[in-house]
Coordinates of C-alpha atoms in Angstrom, one line a residue:
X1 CA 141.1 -68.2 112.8
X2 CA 144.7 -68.9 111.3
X3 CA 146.2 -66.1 109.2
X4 CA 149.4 -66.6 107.6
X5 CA 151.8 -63.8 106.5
X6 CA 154.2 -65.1 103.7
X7 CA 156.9 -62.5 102.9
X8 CA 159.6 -61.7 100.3
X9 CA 163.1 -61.8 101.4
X10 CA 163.6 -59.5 104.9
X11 CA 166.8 -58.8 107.4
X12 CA 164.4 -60.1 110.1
X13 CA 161.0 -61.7 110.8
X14 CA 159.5 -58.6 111.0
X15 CA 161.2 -56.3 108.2
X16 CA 161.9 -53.6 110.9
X17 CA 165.3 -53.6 111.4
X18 CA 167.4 -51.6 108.9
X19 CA 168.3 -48.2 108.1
X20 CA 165.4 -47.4 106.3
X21 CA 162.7 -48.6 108.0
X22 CA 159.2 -49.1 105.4
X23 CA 156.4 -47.1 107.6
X24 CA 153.7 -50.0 106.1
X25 CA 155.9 -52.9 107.6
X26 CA 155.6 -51.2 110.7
X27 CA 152.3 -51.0 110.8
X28 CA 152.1 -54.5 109.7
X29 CA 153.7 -55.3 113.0
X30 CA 151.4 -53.4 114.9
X31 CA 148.6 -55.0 112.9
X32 CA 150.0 -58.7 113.3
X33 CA 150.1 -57.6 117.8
X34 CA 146.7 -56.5 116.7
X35 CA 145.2 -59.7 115.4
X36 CA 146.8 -62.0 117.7
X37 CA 144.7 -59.9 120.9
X38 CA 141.5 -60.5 119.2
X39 CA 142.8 -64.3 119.7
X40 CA 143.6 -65.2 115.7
X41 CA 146.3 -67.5 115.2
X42 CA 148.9 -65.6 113.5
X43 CA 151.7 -67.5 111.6
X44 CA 154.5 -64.9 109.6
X45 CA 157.5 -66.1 107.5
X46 CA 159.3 -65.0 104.9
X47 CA 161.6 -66.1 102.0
X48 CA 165.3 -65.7 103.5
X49 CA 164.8 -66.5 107.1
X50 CA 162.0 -69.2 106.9
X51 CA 161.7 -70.2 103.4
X52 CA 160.8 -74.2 104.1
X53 CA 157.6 -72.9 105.5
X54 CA 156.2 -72.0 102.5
X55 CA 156.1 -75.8 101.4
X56 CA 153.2 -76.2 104.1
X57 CA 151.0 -73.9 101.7
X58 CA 150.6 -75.5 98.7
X59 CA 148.6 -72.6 96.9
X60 CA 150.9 -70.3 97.8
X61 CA 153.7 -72.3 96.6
X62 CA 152.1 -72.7 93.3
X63 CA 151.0 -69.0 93.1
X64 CA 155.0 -68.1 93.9
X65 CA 156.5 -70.6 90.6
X66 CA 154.0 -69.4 88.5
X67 CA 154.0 -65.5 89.6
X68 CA 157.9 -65.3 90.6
X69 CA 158.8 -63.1 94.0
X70 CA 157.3 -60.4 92.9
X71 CA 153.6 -61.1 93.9
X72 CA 155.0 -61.4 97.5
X73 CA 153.7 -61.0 100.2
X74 CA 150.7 -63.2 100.6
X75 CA 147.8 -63.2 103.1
X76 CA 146.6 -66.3 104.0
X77 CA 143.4 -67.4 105.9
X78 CA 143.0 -70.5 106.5
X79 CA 145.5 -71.7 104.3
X80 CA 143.5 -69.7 101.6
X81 CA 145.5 -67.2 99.7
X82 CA 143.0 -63.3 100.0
X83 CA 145.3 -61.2 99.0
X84 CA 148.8 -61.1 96.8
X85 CA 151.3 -58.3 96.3
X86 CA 150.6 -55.7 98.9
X87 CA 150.2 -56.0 103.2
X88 CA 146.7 -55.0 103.8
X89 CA 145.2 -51.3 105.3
X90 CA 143.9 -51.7 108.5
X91 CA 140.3 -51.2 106.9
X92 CA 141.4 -54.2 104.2
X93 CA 142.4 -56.0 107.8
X94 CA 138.5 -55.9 108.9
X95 CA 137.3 -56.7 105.4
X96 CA 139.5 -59.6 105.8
X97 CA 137.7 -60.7 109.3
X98 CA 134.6 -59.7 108.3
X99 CA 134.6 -62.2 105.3
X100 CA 136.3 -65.1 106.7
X101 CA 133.8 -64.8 110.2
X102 CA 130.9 -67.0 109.7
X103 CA 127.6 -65.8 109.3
X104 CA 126.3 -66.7 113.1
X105 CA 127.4 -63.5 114.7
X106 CA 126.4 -60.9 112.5
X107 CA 122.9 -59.5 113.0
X108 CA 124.0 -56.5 114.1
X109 CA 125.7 -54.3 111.1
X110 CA 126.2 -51.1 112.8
X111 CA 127.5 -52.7 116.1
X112 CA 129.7 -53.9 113.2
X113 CA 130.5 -50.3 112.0
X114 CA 131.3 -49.3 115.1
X115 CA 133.9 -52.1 116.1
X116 CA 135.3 -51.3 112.7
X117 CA 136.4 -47.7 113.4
X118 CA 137.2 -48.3 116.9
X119 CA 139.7 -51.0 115.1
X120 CA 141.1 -48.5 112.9
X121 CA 141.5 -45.9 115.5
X122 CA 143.5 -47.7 118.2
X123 CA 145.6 -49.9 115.1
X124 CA 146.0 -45.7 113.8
X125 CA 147.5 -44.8 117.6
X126 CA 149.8 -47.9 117.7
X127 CA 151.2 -47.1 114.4
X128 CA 151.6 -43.5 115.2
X129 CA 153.5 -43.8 118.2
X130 CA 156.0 -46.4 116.1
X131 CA 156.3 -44.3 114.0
X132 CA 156.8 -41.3 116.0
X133 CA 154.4 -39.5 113.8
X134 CA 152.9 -36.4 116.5
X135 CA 150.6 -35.2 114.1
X136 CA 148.9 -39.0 113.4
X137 CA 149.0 -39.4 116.9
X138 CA 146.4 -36.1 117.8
X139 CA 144.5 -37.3 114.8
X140 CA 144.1 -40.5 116.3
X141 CA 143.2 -40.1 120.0
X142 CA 140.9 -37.3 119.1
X143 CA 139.0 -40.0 117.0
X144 CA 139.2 -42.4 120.0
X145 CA 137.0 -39.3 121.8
X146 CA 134.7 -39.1 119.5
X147 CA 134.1 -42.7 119.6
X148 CA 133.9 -43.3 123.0
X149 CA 136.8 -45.3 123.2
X150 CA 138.2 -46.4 126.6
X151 CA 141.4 -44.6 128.3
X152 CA 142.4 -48.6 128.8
X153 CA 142.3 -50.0 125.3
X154 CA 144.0 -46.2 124.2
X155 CA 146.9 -47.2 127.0
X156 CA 147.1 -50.5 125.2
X157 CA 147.2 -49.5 121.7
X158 CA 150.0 -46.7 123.0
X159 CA 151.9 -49.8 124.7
X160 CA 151.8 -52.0 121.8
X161 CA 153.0 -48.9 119.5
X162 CA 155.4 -48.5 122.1
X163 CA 156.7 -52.3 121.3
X164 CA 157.3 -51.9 118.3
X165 CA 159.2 -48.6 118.4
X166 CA 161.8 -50.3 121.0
X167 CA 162.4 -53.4 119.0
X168 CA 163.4 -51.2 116.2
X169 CA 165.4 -49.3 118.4
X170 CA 167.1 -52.3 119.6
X171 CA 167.5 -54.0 116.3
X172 CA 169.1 -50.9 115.3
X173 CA 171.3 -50.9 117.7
X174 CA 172.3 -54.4 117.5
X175 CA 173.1 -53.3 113.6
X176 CA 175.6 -50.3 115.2
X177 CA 177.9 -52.7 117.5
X178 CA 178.2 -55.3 114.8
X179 CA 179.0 -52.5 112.4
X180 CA 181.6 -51.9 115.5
X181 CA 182.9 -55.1 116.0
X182 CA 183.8 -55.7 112.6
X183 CA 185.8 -52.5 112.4
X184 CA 188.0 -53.6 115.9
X185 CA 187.2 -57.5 115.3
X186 CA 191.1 -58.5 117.4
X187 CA 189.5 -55.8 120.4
X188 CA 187.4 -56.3 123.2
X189 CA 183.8 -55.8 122.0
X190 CA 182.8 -52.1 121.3
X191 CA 179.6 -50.7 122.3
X192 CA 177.1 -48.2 120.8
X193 CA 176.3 -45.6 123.3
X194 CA 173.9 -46.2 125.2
X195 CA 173.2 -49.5 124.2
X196 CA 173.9 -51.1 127.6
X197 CA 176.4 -53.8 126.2
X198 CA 179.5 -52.6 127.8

């Protein structure tokens, strides 16, 4: 299925990377990692960094004169705009894939269920260990036990988690030794500490 994330104006294709990091972009990395396992074609621009792209989605386009930037981001399926304004929840995510799945694979509902919360549990340990939220994290995995959900796909969720985290980190220090350079531009290149650059 092809899903299409259209976003405002960001520092970088993600939104991750300054000093204030927004905890739902994060998890809309996670979730993006997330949707691309399950084999979806995932497609993700936004405004300052990829703006032509939006001229391949016509309803979008028209949504975005007639709305202003505002109404950013979309979410598009199939080339459909589902949802305007906001990045979805990870339960919004399954509503999402639940709709746009066709019919031939659904007989049974709480096989259904199930997937569903075993979604939202590992997407919920991903985002906590971005996030380096301990508390989430305890919340999280103790749901994985109660669901039965395999030390493997926990590892996984942790690693991807763990992806994001260390792009932020490196984006962030990327930020620092530019901020450096531009104070001692005449000087051989400063480093951050740490940052493995020297």
């Amino acid at each position: 299925m092809k899903i299409t994330l259209l976003d405002p104006a960001m520092c970088c294709s993600t939104g991750i990377c300054g000093p204030e990091v927004d905890d739902v972009l994060v998890q809309t990395a996670a979730h993006v990692k997330w949707l691309k396992s399950l084999g979806h074609e995932v497609h993700r621009h936004n405004l300052s960094n990829d703006g032509e792209a939006f001229n391949e989605y016509p309803e979008a386009l028209a949504k975005l004169q007639q709305d202003g930037m505002d109404s950013l981001p979309y979410i598009l399926v199939k080339g459909r705009v589902v949802m305007a304004g906001k990045y979805p929840s990870k339960a919004e995510w399954t509503q999402v894939l639940e709709e746009e799945t066709p019919e031939d694979g659904s007989e049974g509902s709480p096989i259904q269920n199930n997937t569903s919360q075993k979604t939202t549990t590992l997407i919920g340990i991903g985002a906590a260990i971005a996030s380096s939220n301990e508390s989430a994290l305890k919340h999280y995995v103790a749901a994985a036990k109660k669901y039965g959900i395999a030390i493997q796909e926990i590892a996984e969720a942790m690693n991807i988690g763990n992806e994001v985290k260390n792009t932020l980190s490196q984006e962030l220090i990327n930020q620092a030794n530019a901020l450096l350079n531009e104070m001692e531009p005449a000087a051989t290149n400063a480093c951050a500490p740490g940052s493995g650059c020297c």
